[in-house]
PDB file of C-alpha atoms in Angstrom:
ATOM      1  CA  GLN A   1      99.807 -63.121 -13.208  1.00 45.00           C
ATOM      2  CA  GLY A   2      98.341 -63.347  -9.225  1.00 44.00           C
ATOM      3  CA  GLY A   3      99.527 -60.532  -8.304  1.00 44.00           C
ATOM      4  CA  GLY A   4      97.877 -58.739 -11.054  1.00 46.00           C
ATOM      5  CA  SER A   5      94.591 -60.811 -11.515  1.00 46.00           C
ATOM      6  CA  ALA A   6      94.103 -59.212  -7.405  1.00 44.00           C
ATOM      7  CA  VAL A   7      94.582 -55.544  -9.375  1.00 42.00           C
ATOM      8  CA  ILE A   8      92.040 -56.454 -11.584  1.00 42.00           C
ATOM      9  CA  ASP A   9      89.712 -57.731  -8.993  1.00 47.00           C
ATOM     10  CA  MET A  10      90.309 -54.895  -6.780  1.00 45.00           C
ATOM     11  CA  GLU A  11      89.838 -52.042 -10.060  1.00 44.00           C
ATOM     12  CA  ASN A  12      86.211 -54.573 -10.178  1.00 46.00           C
ATOM     13  CA  MET A  13      85.710 -53.797  -6.874  1.00 46.00           C
ATOM     14  CA  ASP A  14      85.928 -50.250  -7.893  1.00 44.00           C
ATOM     15  CA  ASP A  15      84.263 -49.921 -10.704  1.00 45.00           C
ATOM     16  CA  THR A  16      81.052 -52.181  -8.812  1.00 44.00           C
ATOM     17  CA  SER A  17      81.157 -50.467  -5.907  1.00 43.00           C
ATOM     18  CA  GLY A  18      81.183 -47.012  -7.703  1.00 45.00           C
ATOM     19  CA  SER A  19      78.437 -48.094 -10.485  1.00 46.00           C
ATOM     20  CA  SER A  20      76.631 -49.095  -6.891  1.00 50.00           C
ATOM     21  CA  PHE A  21      76.766 -45.722  -5.108  1.00 45.00           C
ATOM     22  CA  GLU A  22      75.276 -44.170  -8.584  1.00 48.00           C
ATOM     23  CA  ASP A  23      72.451 -46.242  -8.652  1.00 55.00           C
ATOM     24  CA  MET A  24      71.692 -45.713  -5.112  1.00 59.00           C
ATOM     25  CA  GLY A  25      72.234 -42.021  -5.750  1.00 56.00           C
ATOM     26  CA  GLU A  26      69.791 -42.637  -8.667  1.00 62.00           C
ATOM     27  CA  MET A  27      67.023 -43.947  -7.100  1.00 66.00           C
ATOM     28  CA  HIS A  28      67.589 -41.140  -4.114  1.00 61.00           C
ATOM     29  CA  GLN A  29      67.129 -38.500  -6.980  1.00 67.00           C
ATOM     30  CA  ARG A  30      64.410 -41.043  -8.136  1.00 71.00           C
ATOM     31  CA  MET A  31      62.758 -41.053  -4.950  1.00 75.00           C
ATOM     32  CA  LYS A  32      63.396 -37.333  -4.093  1.00 68.00           C
ATOM     33  CA  GLU A  33      61.324 -36.407  -7.921  1.00 71.00           C
ATOM     34  CA  GLU A  34      58.802 -38.950  -6.244  1.00 72.00           C
ATOM     35  CA  GLU A  35      58.500 -37.175  -4.098  1.00 72.00           C
ATOM     36  CA  GLU A  36      57.901 -34.035  -5.260  1.00 69.00           C
ATOM     37  CA  ASP A  37      55.765 -34.724  -7.618  1.00 67.00           C
ATOM     38  CA  GLU A  38      53.474 -36.027  -5.715  1.00 66.00           C
ATOM     39  CA  ALA A  39      53.688 -32.796  -3.493  1.00 62.00           C
ATOM     40  CA  GLU A  40      53.304 -30.607  -7.018  1.00 61.00           C
ATOM     41  CA  GLY A  41      50.345 -32.606  -7.516  1.00 59.00           C
ATOM     42  CA  GLU A  42      48.975 -32.834  -3.774  1.00 59.00           C
ATOM     43  CA  ALA A  43      49.032 -28.324  -3.690  1.00 55.00           C
ATOM     44  CA  GLY A  44      47.794 -28.433  -7.281  1.00 54.00           C
ATOM     45  CA  ALA A  45      44.612 -30.584  -5.991  1.00 54.00           C
ATOM     46  CA  GLY A  46      44.323 -27.987  -3.094  1.00 52.00           C
ATOM     47  CA  GLU A  47      44.420 -25.266  -5.553  1.00 49.00           C
ATOM     48  CA  GLU A  48      41.632 -27.226  -7.591  1.00 49.00           C
ATOM     49  CA  GLU A  49      39.689 -27.001  -4.388  1.00 49.00           C
ATOM     50  CA  ASP A  50      40.299 -23.824  -3.146  1.00 50.00           C
ATOM     51  CA  GLY A  51      39.151 -22.429  -7.077  1.00 49.00           C
ATOM     52  CA  GLU A  52      36.037 -25.125  -6.366  1.00 50.00           C
ATOM     53  CA  PHE A  53      35.675 -23.345  -2.577  1.00 47.00           C
ATOM     54  CA  LEU A  54      36.163 -19.281  -3.936  1.00 49.00           C
ATOM     55  CA  GLY A  55      33.635 -20.140  -6.819  1.00 54.00           C
ATOM     56  CA  MET A  56      30.946 -21.503  -4.327  1.00 56.00           C
ATOM     57  CA  LYS A  57      31.658 -17.852  -2.538  1.00 56.00           C
ATOM     58  CA  GLY A  58      31.798 -15.566  -5.548  1.00 60.00           C
ATOM     59  CA  LEU A  59      28.093 -16.912  -7.035  1.00 64.00           C
ATOM     60  CA  ARG A  60      26.475 -16.708  -3.227  1.00 66.00           C
ATOM     61  CA  GLY A  61      27.725 -12.759  -3.889  1.00 67.00           C
ATOM     62  CA  GLN A  62      26.830 -12.717  -7.147  1.00 73.00           C
ATOM     63  CA  LEU A  63      23.120 -13.309  -5.853  1.00 75.00           C
ATOM     64  CA  GLY A  64      23.306 -11.773  -2.368  1.00 72.00           C
ATOM     65  CA  ARG A  65      24.421  -8.729  -4.567  1.00 77.00           C
ATOM     66  CA  GLN A  66      20.832  -9.194  -7.421  1.00 79.00           C
ATOM     67  CA  VAL A  67      19.263  -9.681  -3.554  1.00 76.00           C
ATOM     68  CA  ALA A  68      20.278  -6.354  -2.644  1.00 75.00           C
ATOM     69  CA  ASP A  69      19.884  -4.505  -6.056  1.00 77.00           C
ATOM     70  CA  GLN A  70      16.454  -5.545  -6.042  1.00 79.00           C
ATOM     71  CA  MET A  71      15.456  -4.646  -2.497  1.00 80.00           C
ATOM     72  CA  TRP A  72      17.330  -1.548  -3.265  1.00 80.00           C
ATOM     73  CA  GLN A  73      14.917  -1.501  -6.315  1.00 80.00           C
ATOM     74  CA  VAL A  74      11.656  -2.547  -5.048  1.00 78.00           C
ATOM     75  CA  GLY A  75      12.675   0.516  -2.420  1.00 75.00           C
ATOM     76  CA  LYS A  76      12.891   2.587  -4.781  1.00 72.00           C
ATOM     77  CA  ARG A  77      10.011   1.688  -6.481  1.00 75.00           C
ATOM     78  CA  GLN A  78       7.590   2.386  -3.446  1.00 72.00           C
ATOM     79  CA  ALA A  79       9.602   5.691  -2.383  1.00 65.00           C
ATOM     80  CA  SER A  80       8.377   7.889  -5.426  1.00 68.00           C
ATOM     81  CA  ARG A  81       5.108   6.249  -5.331  1.00 66.00           C
ATOM     82  CA  ALA A  82       4.906   8.142  -2.360  1.00 59.00           C
ATOM     83  CA  PHE A  83       6.728  11.386  -3.618  1.00 59.00           C
ATOM     84  CA  SER A  84       4.039  11.312  -6.385  1.00 63.00           C
ATOM     85  CA  LEU A  85       1.325  10.932  -4.170  1.00 55.00           C
ATOM     86  CA  TYR A  86       2.611  14.071  -2.803  1.00 58.00           C
ATOM     87  CA  ALA A  87       3.932  14.818  -6.217  1.00 58.00           C
ATOM     88  CA  ASN A  88      -0.415  14.630  -7.095  1.00 63.00           C
ATOM     89  CA  ILE A  89      -1.683  16.358  -4.850  1.00 67.00           C
ATOM     90  CA  ASP A  90      -2.137  19.581  -7.551  1.00 68.00           C
ATOM     91  CA  ILE A  91      -4.262  17.663  -9.359  1.00 74.00           C
ATOM     92  CA  LEU A  92      -6.843  19.176  -6.399  1.00 75.00           C
ATOM     93  CA  ARG A  93      -5.208  22.568  -7.022  1.00 78.00           C
ATOM     94  CA  PRO A  94      -8.347  23.672 -10.535  1.00 80.00           C
ATOM     95  CA  TYR A  95     -10.090  23.379  -7.660  1.00 82.00           C
ATOM     96  CA  PHE A  96      -9.174  25.538  -4.733  1.00 84.00           C
ATOM     97  CA  ASP A  97      -7.641  28.150  -7.664  1.00 84.00           C
ATOM     98  CA  VAL A  98     -10.720  30.584  -7.202  1.00 88.00           C
ATOM     99  CA  GLU A  99     -10.401  34.647  -6.595  1.00 90.00           C
ATOM    100  CA  PRO A 100     -12.415  36.351  -3.283  1.00 89.00           C
ATOM    101  CA  VAL A 101     -14.858  37.955  -5.766  1.00 92.00           C
ATOM    102  CA  GLN A 102     -15.917  34.995  -7.517  1.00 91.00           C
ATOM    103  CA  VAL A 103     -16.344  33.528  -4.399  1.00 91.00           C
ATOM    104  CA  ARG A 104     -18.932  36.274  -2.398  1.00 91.00           C
ATOM    105  CA  ALA A 105     -20.127  36.167  -6.307  1.00 92.00           C
ATOM    106  CA  ARG A 106     -21.212  32.546  -5.892  1.00 92.00           C
ATOM    107  CA  LEU A 107     -22.737  32.986  -1.955  1.00 92.00           C
ATOM    108  CA  LEU A 108     -25.037  35.783  -3.924  1.00 92.00           C
ATOM    109  CA  GLU A 109     -26.307  33.263  -7.483  1.00 91.00           C
ATOM    110  CA  SER A 110     -27.197  30.538  -4.457  1.00 90.00           C
ATOM    111  CA  MET A 111     -29.377  32.776  -2.388  1.00 91.00           C
ATOM    112  CA  ILE A 112     -31.501  33.945  -6.091  1.00 89.00           C
ATOM    113  CA  PRO A 113     -33.504  30.483  -8.326  1.00 87.00           C
ATOM    114  CA  VAL A 114     -32.312  30.498 -11.362  1.00 81.00           C
ATOM    115  CA  LYS A 115     -35.414  30.723 -13.711  1.00 78.00           C
ATOM    116  CA  MET A 116     -34.444  29.416 -16.725  1.00 75.00           C
ATOM    117  CA  ILE A 117     -34.650  25.707 -16.909  1.00 76.00           C
ATOM    118  CA  ASN A 118     -34.729  24.976 -20.481  1.00 79.00           C
ATOM    119  CA  PHE A 119     -31.294  24.384 -20.488  1.00 79.00           C
ATOM    120  CA  PRO A 120     -28.711  22.862 -17.960  1.00 83.00           C
ATOM    121  CA  GLN A 121     -27.612  25.370 -15.759  1.00 85.00           C
ATOM    122  CA  LYS A 122     -23.526  26.065 -15.050  1.00 86.00           C
ATOM    123  CA  ILE A 123     -22.547  24.772 -11.604  1.00 88.00           C
ATOM    124  CA  ALA A 124     -18.978  25.781 -10.109  1.00 83.00           C
ATOM    125  CA  GLY A 125     -16.886  23.508 -10.467  1.00 84.00           C
ATOM    126  CA  GLU A 126     -14.449  24.507  -7.132  1.00 88.00           C
ATOM    127  CA  LEU A 127     -14.552  23.594  -3.938  1.00 90.00           C
ATOM    128  CA  TYR A 128     -12.790  26.284  -1.863  1.00 92.00           C
ATOM    129  CA  GLY A 129     -16.494  27.604  -1.090  1.00 92.00           C
ATOM    130  CA  PRO A 130     -18.408  25.003   0.394  1.00 93.00           C
ATOM    131  CA  LEU A 131     -15.421  24.264   2.797  1.00 93.00           C
ATOM    132  CA  MET A 132     -14.978  27.249   4.210  1.00 94.00           C
ATOM    133  CA  LEU A 133     -19.076  26.701   3.962  1.00 94.00           C
ATOM    134  CA  VAL A 134     -18.667  23.768   5.752  1.00 95.00           C
ATOM    135  CA  PHE A 135     -16.309  25.222   8.578  1.00 94.00           C
ATOM    136  CA  THR A 136     -18.305  28.659   9.204  1.00 94.00           C
ATOM    137  CA  LEU A 137     -21.191  25.866   9.650  1.00 93.00           C
ATOM    138  CA  VAL A 138     -18.757  24.305  12.146  1.00 91.00           C
ATOM    139  CA  ALA A 139     -18.038  27.401  13.895  1.00 91.00           C
ATOM    140  CA  ILE A 140     -21.187  29.475  13.840  1.00 91.00           C
ATOM    141  CA  LEU A 141     -22.478  25.421  15.715  1.00 89.00           C
ATOM    142  CA  LEU A 142     -20.324  26.377  18.859  1.00 85.00           C
ATOM    143  CA  HIS A 143     -21.029  29.662  19.552  1.00 84.00           C
ATOM    144  CA  GLY A 144     -25.010  28.096  19.812  1.00 82.00           C
ATOM    145  CA  MET A 145     -23.823  25.660  22.378  1.00 78.00           C
ATOM    146  CA  LYS A 146     -22.528  28.545  24.168  1.00 74.00           C
ATOM    147  CA  THR A 147     -24.843  30.634  23.628  1.00 70.00           C
ATOM    148  CA  SER A 148     -27.548  28.300  24.731  1.00 65.00           C
ATOM    149  CA  ASP A 149     -27.554  26.415  28.128  1.00 60.00           C
ATOM    150  CA  THR A 150     -25.655  23.750  27.022  1.00 57.00           C
ATOM    151  CA  ILE A 151     -23.427  22.667  30.517  1.00 54.00           C
ATOM    152  CA  ILE A 152     -20.641  21.743  28.352  1.00 54.00           C
ATOM    153  CA  ARG A 153     -18.475  19.008  30.609  1.00 50.00           C
ATOM    154  CA  GLU A 154     -14.919  18.328  29.861  1.00 43.00           C
ATOM    155  CA  GLY A 155     -13.540  18.425  26.857  1.00 49.00           C
ATOM    156  CA  THR A 156     -14.893  20.312  23.273  1.00 57.00           C
ATOM    157  CA  LEU A 157     -17.712  20.204  21.016  1.00 70.00           C
ATOM    158  CA  MET A 158     -15.258  20.747  18.139  1.00 77.00           C
ATOM    159  CA  GLY A 159     -15.415  17.620  17.351  1.00 81.00           C
ATOM    160  CA  THR A 160     -18.913  16.371  16.895  1.00 84.00           C
ATOM    161  CA  ALA A 161     -19.632  19.560  14.684  1.00 86.00           C
ATOM    162  CA  ILE A 162     -17.235  18.549  12.977  1.00 90.00           C
ATOM    163  CA  GLY A 163     -18.893  14.803  11.870  1.00 89.00           C
ATOM    164  CA  THR A 164     -22.206  16.490  11.855  1.00 91.00           C
ATOM    165  CA  CYS A 165     -21.209  19.034   9.244  1.00 92.00           C
ATOM    166  CA  PHE A 166     -18.862  17.183   7.199  1.00 94.00           C
ATOM    167  CA  GLY A 167     -20.951  13.646   7.129  1.00 94.00           C
ATOM    168  CA  TYR A 168     -24.368  16.029   5.821  1.00 95.00           C
ATOM    169  CA  TRP A 169     -21.909  17.469   3.295  1.00 94.00           C
ATOM    170  CA  LEU A 170     -20.078  14.494   2.215  1.00 94.00           C
ATOM    171  CA  GLY A 171     -22.889  11.912   3.043  1.00 95.00           C
ATOM    172  CA  VAL A 172     -26.068  13.911   1.343  1.00 95.00           C
ATOM    173  CA  SER A 173     -24.120  14.336  -1.652  1.00 94.00           C
ATOM    174  CA  SER A 174     -22.995  11.316  -2.273  1.00 94.00           C
ATOM    175  CA  PHE A 175     -26.345   9.925  -1.688  1.00 95.00           C
ATOM    176  CA  MET A 176     -27.345  12.099  -4.606  1.00 94.00           C
ATOM    177  CA  TYR A 177     -24.885  11.281  -6.954  1.00 94.00           C
ATOM    178  CA  PHE A 178     -26.482   8.351  -6.658  1.00 94.00           C
ATOM    179  CA  LEU A 179     -29.734   8.882  -7.388  1.00 94.00           C
ATOM    180  CA  ALA A 180     -28.796  10.992  -9.963  1.00 92.00           C
ATOM    181  CA  TYR A 181     -26.782   8.968 -11.573  1.00 92.00           C
ATOM    182  CA  LEU A 182     -30.316   6.542 -10.802  1.00 92.00           C
ATOM    183  CA  CYS A 183     -32.972   9.623 -12.635  1.00 89.00           C
ATOM    184  CA  ASN A 184     -30.141   9.951 -15.650  1.00 88.00           C
ATOM    185  CA  ALA A 185     -29.153  13.858 -14.527  1.00 89.00           C
ATOM    186  CA  GLN A 186     -25.997  15.590 -15.763  1.00 89.00           C
ATOM    187  CA  ILE A 187     -24.079  16.229 -13.564  1.00 91.00           C
ATOM    188  CA  THR A 188     -21.031  15.063 -11.735  1.00 91.00           C
ATOM    189  CA  MET A 189     -19.978  14.437  -8.178  1.00 92.00           C
ATOM    190  CA  VAL A 190     -17.589  17.263  -7.290  1.00 91.00           C
ATOM    191  CA  GLN A 191     -20.515  19.524  -9.050  1.00 92.00           C
ATOM    192  CA  MET A 192     -22.943  18.540  -6.125  1.00 94.00           C
ATOM    193  CA  LEU A 193     -20.476  18.557  -3.715  1.00 93.00           C
ATOM    194  CA  SER A 194     -20.665  22.069  -5.084  1.00 93.00           C
ATOM    195  CA  LEU A 195     -23.837  22.944  -5.571  1.00 93.00           C
ATOM    196  CA  LEU A 196     -24.768  22.026  -2.187  1.00 94.00           C
ATOM    197  CA  GLY A 197     -21.700  23.119  -0.548  1.00 93.00           C
ATOM    198  CA  TYR A 198     -23.200  26.402  -1.538  1.00 94.00           C
ATOM    199  CA  GLY A 199     -26.872  25.847  -0.850  1.00 93.00           C
ATOM    200  CA  LEU A 200     -25.471  25.842   3.464  1.00 94.00           C
ATOM    201  CA  PHE A 201     -24.777  29.473   2.490  1.00 94.00           C
ATOM    202  CA  GLY A 202     -28.758  30.103   3.317  1.00 93.00           C
ATOM    203  CA  HIS A 203     -28.286  27.793   6.432  1.00 93.00           C
ATOM    204  CA  CYS A 204     -25.633  30.118   7.981  1.00 94.00           C
ATOM    205  CA  ILE A 205     -27.553  33.399   7.954  1.00 94.00           C
ATOM    206  CA  THR A 206     -30.784  32.356   9.691  1.00 93.00           C
ATOM    207  CA  LEU A 207     -28.978  29.988  12.483  1.00 92.00           C
ATOM    208  CA  PHE A 208     -26.687  32.965  12.565  1.00 92.00           C
ATOM    209  CA  VAL A 209     -28.974  35.528  13.370  1.00 91.00           C
ATOM    210  CA  THR A 210     -32.102  33.141  15.093  1.00 89.00           C
ATOM    211  CA  TYR A 211     -29.137  31.287  17.841  1.00 86.00           C
ATOM    212  CA  ASN A 212     -28.270  35.488  18.849  1.00 86.00           C
ATOM    213  CA  ILE A 213     -31.976  36.207  18.506  1.00 85.00           C
ATOM    214  CA  HIS A 214     -34.052  33.280  20.998  1.00 78.00           C
ATOM    215  CA  PHE A 215     -37.255  34.002  18.878  1.00 81.00           C
ATOM    216  CA  HIS A 216     -38.975  30.840  16.870  1.00 80.00           C
ATOM    217  CA  SER A 217     -41.257  32.942  14.881  1.00 88.00           C
ATOM    218  CA  LEU A 218     -37.565  34.542  13.605  1.00 90.00           C
ATOM    219  CA  PHE A 219     -35.946  31.650  12.462  1.00 90.00           C
ATOM    220  CA  TYR A 220     -39.844  29.946  10.757  1.00 92.00           C
ATOM    221  CA  ILE A 221     -39.616  33.457   8.811  1.00 93.00           C
ATOM    222  CA  PHE A 222     -35.673  33.283   7.969  1.00 93.00           C
ATOM    223  CA  TRP A 223     -36.192  28.951   7.640  1.00 93.00           C
ATOM    224  CA  LEU A 224     -38.992  29.432   4.670  1.00 93.00           C
ATOM    225  CA  VAL A 225     -37.499  32.753   3.426  1.00 94.00           C
ATOM    226  CA  VAL A 226     -33.376  32.173   3.458  1.00 93.00           C
ATOM    227  CA  GLY A 227     -33.254  28.340   3.266  1.00 92.00           C
ATOM    228  CA  GLY A 228     -35.800  28.528   0.727  1.00 92.00           C
ATOM    229  CA  LEU A 229     -34.181  30.732  -1.021  1.00 93.00           C
ATOM    230  CA  SER A 230     -31.565  28.790  -1.483  1.00 93.00           C
ATOM    231  CA  THR A 231     -32.730  25.323  -1.634  1.00 94.00           C
ATOM    232  CA  LEU A 232     -35.137  26.436  -4.767  1.00 93.00           C
ATOM    233  CA  ARG A 233     -31.661  27.429  -6.139  1.00 92.00           C
ATOM    234  CA  MET A 234     -30.454  24.353  -5.995  1.00 93.00           C
ATOM    235  CA  VAL A 235     -34.202  21.953  -7.332  1.00 93.00           C
ATOM    236  CA  ALA A 236     -33.572  24.740 -10.349  1.00 91.00           C
ATOM    237  CA  VAL A 237     -30.402  23.459 -10.500  1.00 92.00           C
ATOM    238  CA  LEU A 238     -31.245  20.034 -10.518  1.00 92.00           C
ATOM    239  CA  VAL A 239     -34.508  20.482 -12.914  1.00 91.00           C
ATOM    240  CA  SER A 240     -32.412  22.199 -15.375  1.00 90.00           C
ATOM    241  CA  ARG A 241     -29.902  18.880 -15.827  1.00 90.00           C
ATOM    242  CA  THR A 242     -33.424  16.558 -15.628  1.00 89.00           C
ATOM    243  CA  VAL A 243     -34.841  14.366 -17.829  1.00 87.00           C
ATOM    244  CA  GLY A 244     -38.531  13.140 -17.361  1.00 86.00           C
ATOM    245  CA  HIS A 245     -41.124  14.458 -14.768  1.00 90.00           C
ATOM    246  CA  THR A 246     -40.595  11.732 -12.940  1.00 92.00           C
ATOM    247  CA  GLN A 247     -37.335  12.147 -12.519  1.00 90.00           C
ATOM    248  CA  ARG A 248     -37.393  15.678 -11.352  1.00 91.00           C
ATOM    249  CA  LEU A 249     -40.089  15.119  -9.186  1.00 93.00           C
ATOM    250  CA  ILE A 250     -37.799  12.099  -7.323  1.00 93.00           C
ATOM    251  CA  LEU A 251     -34.778  13.938  -7.583  1.00 93.00           C
ATOM    252  CA  CYS A 252     -35.389  17.635  -6.479  1.00 92.00           C
ATOM    253  CA  GLY A 253     -38.349  16.268  -3.741  1.00 93.00           C
ATOM    254  CA  THR A 254     -35.559  14.505  -2.162  1.00 94.00           C
ATOM    255  CA  LEU A 255     -33.241  16.430  -1.731  1.00 94.00           C
ATOM    256  CA  ALA A 256     -35.556  20.135  -1.055  1.00 94.00           C
ATOM    257  CA  ALA A 257     -36.629  17.739   2.120  1.00 95.00           C
ATOM    258  CA  LEU A 258     -32.743  17.097   3.354  1.00 95.00           C
ATOM    259  CA  HIS A 259     -31.751  20.249   2.502  1.00 94.00           C
ATOM    260  CA  MET A 260     -34.963  22.138   4.513  1.00 94.00           C
ATOM    261  CA  LEU A 261     -35.595  19.362   7.328  1.00 94.00           C
ATOM    262  CA  PHE A 262     -31.518  20.014   8.336  1.00 94.00           C
ATOM    263  CA  LEU A 263     -32.019  23.302   8.847  1.00 92.00           C
ATOM    264  CA  LEU A 264     -34.903  22.281  11.259  1.00 91.00           C
ATOM    265  CA  TYR A 265     -32.229  19.692  12.721  1.00 91.00           C
ATOM    266  CA  LEU A 266     -29.835  22.245  13.735  1.00 90.00           C
ATOM    267  CA  HIS A 267     -31.952  24.432  15.043  1.00 86.00           C
ATOM    268  CA  PHE A 268     -34.152  22.354  17.814  1.00 85.00           C
ATOM    269  CA  ALA A 269     -32.604  18.847  18.042  1.00 81.00           C
ATOM    270  CA  TYR A 270     -28.857  19.222  18.071  1.00 79.00           C
ATOM    271  CA  HIS A 271     -27.708  20.198  21.541  1.00 73.00           C
ATOM    272  CA  LYS A 272     -30.297  17.799  23.156  1.00 75.00           C
ATOM    273  CA  VAL A 273     -28.365  14.867  20.538  1.00 74.00           C
ATOM    274  CA  VAL A 274     -25.482  16.191  21.864  1.00 71.00           C
ATOM    275  CA  GLU A 275     -26.733  16.579  25.552  1.00 68.00           C
ATOM    276  CA  GLY A 276     -27.486  13.660  25.666  1.00 70.00           C
ATOM    277  CA  ILE A 277     -23.983  12.003  23.291  1.00 68.00           C
ATOM    278  CA  LEU A 278     -22.180  13.712  26.891  1.00 64.00           C
ATOM    279  CA  ASP A 279     -24.870  12.101  28.728  1.00 66.00           C
ATOM    280  CA  THR A 280     -24.039   8.759  27.193  1.00 67.00           C
ATOM    281  CA  LEU A 281     -20.272   8.943  27.428  1.00 64.00           C
ATOM    282  CA  GLU A 282     -19.517  10.718  30.219  1.00 58.00           C
ATOM    283  CA  GLY A 283     -22.747  10.369  32.811  1.00 55.00           C
ATOM    284  CA  PRO A 284     -24.830  12.740  34.643  1.00 51.00           C
ATOM    285  CA  ASN A 285     -24.088  15.947  36.973  1.00 49.00           C
ATOM    286  CA  MET A 286     -24.494  13.465  39.930  1.00 44.00           C
ATOM    287  CA  PRO A 287     -23.745  15.581  43.354  1.00 42.00           C
ATOM    288  CA  PRO A 288     -20.303  14.370  45.083  1.00 40.00           C
ATOM    289  CA  PHE A 289     -20.554  11.534  47.897  1.00 35.00           C
ATOM    290  CA  GLN A 290     -20.757  12.996  51.168  1.00 40.00           C
ATOM    291  CA  ARG A 291     -20.032  10.901  54.453  1.00 38.00           C
ATOM    292  CA  VAL A 292     -23.439  11.421  56.929  1.00 40.00           C
ATOM    293  CA  ALA A 293     -23.047  10.911  60.575  1.00 42.00           C
ATOM    294  CA  ARG A 294     -25.818   7.788  61.973  1.00 40.00           C
ATOM    295  CA  ASP A 295     -26.595   7.838  66.131  1.00 44.00           C
ATOM    296  CA  ILE A 296     -25.958   4.772  67.599  1.00 42.00           C
ATOM    297  CA  PRO A 297     -29.323   3.382  68.487  1.00 47.00           C
ATOM    298  CA  VAL A 298     -30.733   3.220  71.935  1.00 48.00           C
ATOM    299  CA  VAL A 299     -30.322  -0.894  72.334  1.00 43.00           C
ATOM    300  CA  SER A 300     -26.944  -0.664  71.384  1.00 47.00           C
ATOM    301  CA  SER A 301     -26.001   1.740  73.931  1.00 54.00           C
ATOM    302  CA  ALA A 302     -27.228  -0.339  76.261  1.00 55.00           C
ATOM    303  CA  VAL A 303     -25.551  -3.744  75.215  1.00 46.00           C
ATOM    304  CA  LEU A 304     -22.438  -1.749  74.654  1.00 52.00           C
ATOM    305  CA  ASN A 305     -23.086  -0.788  78.787  1.00 62.00           C
ATOM    306  CA  THR A 306     -23.651  -3.636  79.341  1.00 63.00           C
ATOM    307  CA  THR A 307     -21.353  -5.805  78.646  1.00 56.00           C
ATOM    308  CA  ALA A 308     -18.546  -3.022  80.015  1.00 57.00           C
ATOM    309  CA  LYS A 309     -20.243  -3.909  83.808  1.00 60.00           C
ATOM    310  CA  ALA A 310     -19.604  -7.286  82.821  1.00 58.00           C
ATOM    311  CA  MET A 311     -16.466  -6.837  82.418  1.00 55.00           C
ATOM    312  CA  ALA A 312     -15.377  -4.397  85.137  1.00 56.00           C
ATOM    313  CA  LEU A 313     -16.685  -6.781  87.692  1.00 56.00           C
ATOM    314  CA  THR A 314     -14.766  -9.738  85.681  1.00 52.00           C
ATOM    315  CA  LEU A 315     -11.675  -7.981  86.080  1.00 51.00           C
TER     316      LEU A 315
END
């Protein structure tokens, strides 16, 4: 019996030891599973953080693309405006679309005063002829400066001539348009530019002849006849487009005075004014600086001789 009990005890011990090993294995398996679960949890948390980070990066990238698109649209609009500006130059084409025959006819008409002033006279709404007349007047002024006794120093007079002619044409046209607006005259700015521009045809003829034939009496004749005819033409056109005697007197008297006085200025005072401008900018012609030998006075030579003798005796 004792042996039997011992065998039973050993079996029990074997059973308990087997069960304890099984328990240890289960515990180890559980610990391993827990570690795997923790690792999966950490990996999931890391993926969530990466997802949030990637979401921020995606948002930033989307904002960057939107800003780039806006900048592209702004640049595109500016470029389209620039191209449309060049395309709008076609607006000026009707003002320069004229045949040479029409320009010649209008030049001749600018010297013939209008007789009928009861209804508004037609004014050519083109700027090709007036612009060419202004450039012709510039060339005549340069020719007159060369044929006169004016000394040209270090530069060209083209800038002064262009400033004078275009300044008169644009400035007086703007002033007369403003005055015509106040006097209720039916004329536009383009028509005023065309009228005054064609009125310079008489100035071109007068100055071209008198610059080559230097006679004051001849100039006064051309000033009264040729310049007067072109001025009368402009005055008659303005009278036909203005209502009221006072308005006509103010408008036409101002235009006639400015136009005739400008021709006198170009003939008599323009060269002197340009010479004064050149003297102001560059200074008058001064002779070059020369060195002149001076004679040594007698007193200074005597002092030098005495000093030389004293030094000789000392030595």
